[in-house]
Amino acid sequence: MASADSETGQGTPEAIPQAVKIIVAGGFGAGKTTLVASVSEITPLSTEEVMTEASYGVDDLGGVESKSTTTVALDFGRITINDDIVLYLFGTPGQDRFWFMWDELASGALGAVVLADTRRLDTCFHAVDFFERQGLPFVVAVNRFVGSEPYEAAEVREALDIPAAVPVVMADARDRDSCRDVLVELVTHVIRSRSPAMTG
């Protein structure tokens, strides 16, 4: 006998994709806004503002002297992995004075991408420390800037004192495929880090 749905022609309700929250963090000028914009399938929400004289002397512009805008709240983008999973990307502001927002942004996140700029590697220390304290799985993506030192992943890992289990990958925040690969690496890392708990 046909089901009521078949008789009415309505069929099974379409499944709603699982929403997964991902944080994109790192130092000031590391390329977080660029990464979100590169990979997002929608026009990203960005709270970039033109830097004013008030920020000079407050924000560390060493190595990024040509930067003229800065994120003052967050960046937001979306990328559909498949019919079941949609990633929502939240880019954090990188300046010290906005760190108070990170706890709220990280709430409910599956994992994080820490963007590292080898011209100013010390600027991502806070992000690494933050996610380690939160117990939130993360990967380090080394954004290859023109003119930056071509350090290898092992050198970056040693400099940041990152555990062997945390992936360190090379990336180009301007390139969609490269950014997608970083997100795939993060999701894979999250699944791998949760496997013992799931099977134990």
PDB file of C-alpha atoms in Angstrom:
ATOM      1  CA  MET A   1       0.000   0.000   0.000  1.00  0.00           C
ATOM      2  CA  ALA A   2       1.327   3.410  -0.929  1.00  0.00           C
ATOM      3  CA  SER A   3       2.284   5.781   1.871  1.00  0.00           C
ATOM      4  CA  ALA A   4       0.270   8.914   2.546  1.00  0.00           C
ATOM      5  CA  ASP A   5       3.171  10.948   1.222  1.00  0.00           C
ATOM      6  CA  SER A   6       3.159   9.015  -2.049  1.00  0.00           C
ATOM      7  CA  GLU A   7      -0.594   9.457  -2.429  1.00  0.00           C
ATOM      8  CA  THR A   8      -0.391  13.196  -1.907  1.00  0.00           C
ATOM      9  CA  GLY A   9       2.748  13.526  -4.026  1.00  0.00           C
ATOM     10  CA  GLN A  10       4.557  15.392  -1.256  1.00  0.00           C
ATOM     11  CA  GLY A  11       7.388  12.904  -0.677  1.00  0.00           C
ATOM     12  CA  THR A  12       9.904  12.933   2.175  1.00  0.00           C
ATOM     13  CA  PRO A  13      10.752  16.371   3.619  1.00  0.00           C
ATOM     14  CA  GLU A  14      14.112  17.637   2.361  1.00  0.00           C
ATOM     15  CA  ALA A  15      16.895  17.241   4.923  1.00  0.00           C
ATOM     16  CA  ILE A  16      18.334  20.432   6.399  1.00  0.00           C
ATOM     17  CA  PRO A  17      22.135  20.596   6.099  1.00  0.00           C
ATOM     18  CA  GLN A  18      24.101  20.586   9.334  1.00  0.00           C
ATOM     19  CA  ALA A  19      25.511  24.036  10.089  1.00  0.00           C
ATOM     20  CA  VAL A  20      29.150  23.927  11.187  1.00  0.00           C
ATOM     21  CA  LYS A  21      30.850  26.966  12.685  1.00  0.00           C
ATOM     22  CA  ILE A  22      34.522  27.558  11.848  1.00  0.00           C
ATOM     23  CA  ILE A  23      36.710  30.334  13.275  1.00  0.00           C
ATOM     24  CA  VAL A  24      39.400  32.027  11.171  1.00  0.00           C
ATOM     25  CA  ALA A  25      41.888  33.727  13.475  1.00  0.00           C
ATOM     26  CA  GLY A  26      45.416  35.089  13.470  1.00  0.00           C
ATOM     27  CA  GLY A  27      47.373  38.260  13.871  1.00  0.00           C
ATOM     28  CA  PHE A  28      46.634  41.701  12.521  1.00  0.00           C
ATOM     29  CA  GLY A  29      47.056  41.719   8.731  1.00  0.00           C
ATOM     30  CA  ALA A  30      47.506  37.946   8.399  1.00  0.00           C
ATOM     31  CA  GLY A  31      44.859  37.633   5.660  1.00  0.00           C
ATOM     32  CA  LYS A  32      41.727  36.511   7.521  1.00  0.00           C
ATOM     33  CA  THR A  33      39.338  38.788   5.614  1.00  0.00           C
ATOM     34  CA  THR A  34      40.938  37.746   2.317  1.00  0.00           C
ATOM     35  CA  LEU A  35      40.555  34.038   3.112  1.00  0.00           C
ATOM     36  CA  VAL A  36      36.880  34.355   4.031  1.00  0.00           C
ATOM     37  CA  ALA A  37      36.173  36.399   0.898  1.00  0.00           C
ATOM     38  CA  SER A  38      38.108  33.991  -1.337  1.00  0.00           C
ATOM     39  CA  VAL A  39      36.291  30.840  -0.302  1.00  0.00           C
ATOM     40  CA  SER A  40      32.790  32.096   0.547  1.00  0.00           C
ATOM     41  CA  GLU A  41      30.017  31.154  -1.888  1.00  0.00           C
ATOM     42  CA  ILE A  42      28.034  34.202  -0.813  1.00  0.00           C
ATOM     43  CA  THR A  43      29.091  37.825  -0.725  1.00  0.00           C
ATOM     44  CA  PRO A  44      30.839  37.865   2.643  1.00  0.00           C
ATOM     45  CA  LEU A  45      29.824  40.157   5.444  1.00  0.00           C
ATOM     46  CA  SER A  46      32.855  42.215   6.359  1.00  0.00           C
ATOM     47  CA  THR A  47      33.306  44.875   9.002  1.00  0.00           C
ATOM     48  CA  GLU A  48      36.495  46.299   7.537  1.00  0.00           C
ATOM     49  CA  GLU A  49      36.926  49.988   8.171  1.00  0.00           C
ATOM     50  CA  VAL A  50      39.492  52.473   6.954  1.00  0.00           C
ATOM     51  CA  MET A  51      42.228  52.840   9.525  1.00  0.00           C
ATOM     52  CA  THR A  52      42.307  56.246  11.157  1.00  0.00           C
ATOM     53  CA  GLU A  53      45.116  58.182  12.764  1.00  0.00           C
ATOM     54  CA  ALA A  54      43.816  56.947  16.138  1.00  0.00           C
ATOM     55  CA  SER A  55      44.943  53.398  15.301  1.00  0.00           C
ATOM     56  CA  TYR A  56      48.515  54.408  14.530  1.00  0.00           C
ATOM     57  CA  GLY A  57      50.686  53.845  17.553  1.00  0.00           C
ATOM     58  CA  VAL A  58      48.024  51.452  18.929  1.00  0.00           C
ATOM     59  CA  ASP A  59      47.952  48.724  16.270  1.00  0.00           C
ATOM     60  CA  ASP A  60      51.313  47.170  15.380  1.00  0.00           C
ATOM     61  CA  LEU A  61      51.877  47.890  11.678  1.00  0.00           C
ATOM     62  CA  GLY A  62      55.365  46.387  11.574  1.00  0.00           C
ATOM     63  CA  GLY A  63      55.627  44.430   8.319  1.00  0.00           C
ATOM     64  CA  VAL A  64      52.202  45.576   7.072  1.00  0.00           C
ATOM     65  CA  GLU A  65      52.813  49.310   6.758  1.00  0.00           C
ATOM     66  CA  SER A  66      50.749  49.517   3.551  1.00  0.00           C
ATOM     67  CA  LYS A  67      47.591  48.153   5.240  1.00  0.00           C
ATOM     68  CA  SER A  68      44.846  50.787   5.132  1.00  0.00           C
ATOM     69  CA  THR A  69      41.783  48.892   6.437  1.00  0.00           C
ATOM     70  CA  THR A  70      41.113  46.675   9.429  1.00  0.00           C
ATOM     71  CA  THR A  71      38.374  44.349  10.705  1.00  0.00           C
ATOM     72  CA  VAL A  72      36.617  45.894  13.700  1.00  0.00           C
ATOM     73  CA  ALA A  73      34.072  43.166  14.512  1.00  0.00           C
ATOM     74  CA  LEU A  74      34.086  40.027  12.347  1.00  0.00           C
ATOM     75  CA  ASP A  75      34.043  38.614   8.841  1.00  0.00           C
ATOM     76  CA  PHE A  76      31.355  36.119   7.886  1.00  0.00           C
ATOM     77  CA  GLY A  77      31.133  33.737   4.950  1.00  0.00           C
ATOM     78  CA  ARG A  78      29.596  30.402   3.943  1.00  0.00           C
ATOM     79  CA  ILE A  79      30.740  27.374   1.964  1.00  0.00           C
ATOM     80  CA  THR A  80      28.674  24.255   1.207  1.00  0.00           C
ATOM     81  CA  ILE A  81      30.705  21.062   1.517  1.00  0.00           C
ATOM     82  CA  ASN A  82      27.907  18.721   0.392  1.00  0.00           C
ATOM     83  CA  ASP A  83      24.150  18.222   0.821  1.00  0.00           C
ATOM     84  CA  ASP A  84      24.665  17.458   4.502  1.00  0.00           C
ATOM     85  CA  ILE A  85      27.240  20.004   5.683  1.00  0.00           C
ATOM     86  CA  VAL A  86      27.511  23.776   5.369  1.00  0.00           C
ATOM     87  CA  LEU A  87      30.458  25.616   6.911  1.00  0.00           C
ATOM     88  CA  TYR A  88      29.914  29.084   8.345  1.00  0.00           C
ATOM     89  CA  LEU A  89      33.152  31.023   8.622  1.00  0.00           C
ATOM     90  CA  PHE A  90      33.721  33.674  11.279  1.00  0.00           C
ATOM     91  CA  GLY A  91      36.878  35.753  10.913  1.00  0.00           C
ATOM     92  CA  THR A  92      38.112  37.399  14.105  1.00  0.00           C
ATOM     93  CA  PRO A  93      39.674  40.838  14.396  1.00  0.00           C
ATOM     94  CA  GLY A  94      43.405  40.512  14.928  1.00  0.00           C
ATOM     95  CA  GLN A  95      44.286  43.540  17.050  1.00  0.00           C
ATOM     96  CA  ASP A  96      44.953  43.124  20.771  1.00  0.00           C
ATOM     97  CA  ARG A  97      42.190  45.587  21.660  1.00  0.00           C
ATOM     98  CA  PHE A  98      39.528  43.324  20.108  1.00  0.00           C
ATOM     99  CA  TRP A  99      40.571  40.048  21.751  1.00  0.00           C
ATOM    100  CA  PHE A 100      37.724  40.357  24.259  1.00  0.00           C
ATOM    101  CA  MET A 101      35.360  39.305  21.420  1.00  0.00           C
ATOM    102  CA  TRP A 102      37.037  35.965  20.805  1.00  0.00           C
ATOM    103  CA  ASP A 103      35.272  34.009  23.566  1.00  0.00           C
ATOM    104  CA  GLU A 104      31.879  34.869  22.096  1.00  0.00           C
ATOM    105  CA  LEU A 105      32.944  34.169  18.513  1.00  0.00           C
ATOM    106  CA  ALA A 106      34.461  30.796  19.442  1.00  0.00           C
ATOM    107  CA  SER A 107      31.348  29.604  21.295  1.00  0.00           C
ATOM    108  CA  GLY A 108      29.881  26.564  19.524  1.00  0.00           C
ATOM    109  CA  ALA A 109      32.671  26.330  16.944  1.00  0.00           C
ATOM    110  CA  LEU A 110      33.768  22.966  15.566  1.00  0.00           C
ATOM    111  CA  GLY A 111      37.338  24.117  14.967  1.00  0.00           C
ATOM    112  CA  ALA A 112      39.572  26.970  13.880  1.00  0.00           C
ATOM    113  CA  VAL A 113      42.094  28.044  11.279  1.00  0.00           C
ATOM    114  CA  VAL A 114      45.030  30.081  12.597  1.00  0.00           C
ATOM    115  CA  LEU A 115      46.540  32.126   9.778  1.00  0.00           C
ATOM    116  CA  ALA A 116      50.253  32.696  10.215  1.00  0.00           C
ATOM    117  CA  ASP A 117      52.258  35.441   8.510  1.00  0.00           C
ATOM    118  CA  THR A 118      55.955  34.507   8.521  1.00  0.00           C
ATOM    119  CA  ARG A 119      56.884  38.195   8.317  1.00  0.00           C
ATOM    120  CA  ARG A 120      55.310  38.622  11.759  1.00  0.00           C
ATOM    121  CA  LEU A 121      55.039  35.109  13.140  1.00  0.00           C
ATOM    122  CA  ASP A 122      54.732  36.307  16.730  1.00  0.00           C
ATOM    123  CA  THR A 123      51.341  37.873  15.961  1.00  0.00           C
ATOM    124  CA  CYS A 124      49.631  34.455  15.854  1.00  0.00           C
ATOM    125  CA  PHE A 125      50.907  33.301  19.265  1.00  0.00           C
ATOM    126  CA  HIS A 126      47.760  34.581  20.969  1.00  0.00           C
ATOM    127  CA  ALA A 127      45.483  32.619  18.612  1.00  0.00           C
ATOM    128  CA  VAL A 128      47.438  29.389  19.134  1.00  0.00           C
ATOM    129  CA  ASP A 129      47.375  29.851  22.919  1.00  0.00           C
ATOM    130  CA  PHE A 130      43.675  30.747  22.893  1.00  0.00           C
ATOM    131  CA  PHE A 131      42.537  27.635  21.010  1.00  0.00           C
ATOM    132  CA  GLU A 132      44.824  25.377  23.034  1.00  0.00           C
ATOM    133  CA  ARG A 133      43.247  26.722  26.242  1.00  0.00           C
ATOM    134  CA  GLN A 134      39.755  26.322  24.770  1.00  0.00           C
ATOM    135  CA  GLY A 135      40.513  22.737  23.741  1.00  0.00           C
ATOM    136  CA  LEU A 136      39.272  23.614  20.245  1.00  0.00           C
ATOM    137  CA  PRO A 137      40.876  21.679  17.356  1.00  0.00           C
ATOM    138  CA  PHE A 138      42.782  23.965  14.981  1.00  0.00           C
ATOM    139  CA  VAL A 139      45.168  23.959  12.054  1.00  0.00           C
ATOM    140  CA  VAL A 140      47.864  26.506  11.276  1.00  0.00           C
ATOM    141  CA  ALA A 141      47.781  27.828   7.718  1.00  0.00           C
ATOM    142  CA  VAL A 142      50.915  29.702   6.675  1.00  0.00           C
ATOM    143  CA  ASN A 143      49.787  32.477   4.342  1.00  0.00           C
ATOM    144  CA  ARG A 144      52.436  32.872   1.660  1.00  0.00           C
ATOM    145  CA  PHE A 145      52.890  36.610   1.226  1.00  0.00           C
ATOM    146  CA  VAL A 146      55.034  38.009  -1.576  1.00  0.00           C
ATOM    147  CA  GLY A 147      58.460  38.774  -0.170  1.00  0.00           C
ATOM    148  CA  SER A 148      58.022  36.641   2.946  1.00  0.00           C
ATOM    149  CA  GLU A 149      60.583  34.077   4.016  1.00  0.00           C
ATOM    150  CA  PRO A 150      59.782  30.662   2.465  1.00  0.00           C
ATOM    151  CA  TYR A 151      59.836  28.753   5.731  1.00  0.00           C
ATOM    152  CA  GLU A 152      58.897  25.079   5.716  1.00  0.00           C
ATOM    153  CA  ALA A 153      56.039  23.700   7.807  1.00  0.00           C
ATOM    154  CA  ALA A 154      58.468  22.037  10.215  1.00  0.00           C
ATOM    155  CA  GLU A 155      60.209  25.365  10.872  1.00  0.00           C
ATOM    156  CA  VAL A 156      56.905  27.117  11.585  1.00  0.00           C
ATOM    157  CA  ARG A 157      55.826  24.275  13.875  1.00  0.00           C
ATOM    158  CA  GLU A 158      59.052  24.567  15.852  1.00  0.00           C
ATOM    159  CA  ALA A 159      58.868  28.364  16.071  1.00  0.00           C
ATOM    160  CA  LEU A 160      55.282  28.254  17.372  1.00  0.00           C
ATOM    161  CA  ASP A 161      55.918  25.182  19.566  1.00  0.00           C
ATOM    162  CA  ILE A 162      52.911  23.400  18.059  1.00  0.00           C
ATOM    163  CA  PRO A 163      52.238  19.728  18.946  1.00  0.00           C
ATOM    164  CA  ALA A 164      52.870  17.173  16.207  1.00  0.00           C
ATOM    165  CA  ALA A 165      49.148  16.338  16.052  1.00  0.00           C
ATOM    166  CA  VAL A 166      48.245  19.867  14.885  1.00  0.00           C
ATOM    167  CA  PRO A 167      48.485  20.206  11.081  1.00  0.00           C
ATOM    168  CA  VAL A 168      50.608  23.006   9.616  1.00  0.00           C
ATOM    169  CA  VAL A 169      49.836  23.696   5.958  1.00  0.00           C
ATOM    170  CA  MET A 170      50.984  26.192   3.358  1.00  0.00           C
ATOM    171  CA  ALA A 171      48.240  28.388   1.912  1.00  0.00           C
ATOM    172  CA  ASP A 172      47.398  31.367  -0.257  1.00  0.00           C
ATOM    173  CA  ALA A 173      44.479  33.309   1.233  1.00  0.00           C
ATOM    174  CA  ARG A 174      43.761  34.833  -2.201  1.00  0.00           C
ATOM    175  CA  ASP A 175      43.190  31.448  -3.847  1.00  0.00           C
ATOM    176  CA  ARG A 176      39.815  29.716  -3.436  1.00  0.00           C
ATOM    177  CA  ASP A 177      41.164  26.195  -3.987  1.00  0.00           C
ATOM    178  CA  SER A 178      43.957  26.750  -1.481  1.00  0.00           C
ATOM    179  CA  CYS A 179      41.495  28.047   1.128  1.00  0.00           C
ATOM    180  CA  ARG A 180      39.162  25.112   0.493  1.00  0.00           C
ATOM    181  CA  ASP A 181      42.067  22.713   1.029  1.00  0.00           C
ATOM    182  CA  VAL A 182      42.792  24.377   4.391  1.00  0.00           C
ATOM    183  CA  LEU A 183      39.165  23.884   5.474  1.00  0.00           C
ATOM    184  CA  VAL A 184      39.202  20.255   4.349  1.00  0.00           C
ATOM    185  CA  GLU A 185      42.395  19.754   6.385  1.00  0.00           C
ATOM    186  CA  LEU A 186      40.682  21.278   9.420  1.00  0.00           C
ATOM    187  CA  VAL A 187      37.551  19.114   9.138  1.00  0.00           C
ATOM    188  CA  THR A 188      39.748  16.023   8.661  1.00  0.00           C
ATOM    189  CA  HIS A 189      41.768  17.000  11.739  1.00  0.00           C
ATOM    190  CA  VAL A 190      38.586  17.455  13.796  1.00  0.00           C
ATOM    191  CA  ILE A 191      37.302  14.025  12.768  1.00  0.00           C
ATOM    192  CA  ARG A 192      40.679  12.453  13.521  1.00  0.00           C
ATOM    193  CA  SER A 193      40.938  14.147  16.932  1.00  0.00           C
ATOM    194  CA  ARG A 194      37.463  12.951  17.897  1.00  0.00           C
ATOM    195  CA  SER A 195      37.855   9.368  16.681  1.00  0.00           C
ATOM    196  CA  PRO A 196      39.294   7.922  19.936  1.00  0.00           C
ATOM    197  CA  ALA A 197      36.396   9.385  21.926  1.00  0.00           C
ATOM    198  CA  MET A 198      33.881   8.049  19.424  1.00  0.00           C
ATOM    199  CA  THR A 199      35.288   4.543  19.386  1.00  0.00           C
ATOM    200  CA  GLY A 200      36.358   4.299  23.013  1.00  0.00           C
TER     201      GLY A 200
END
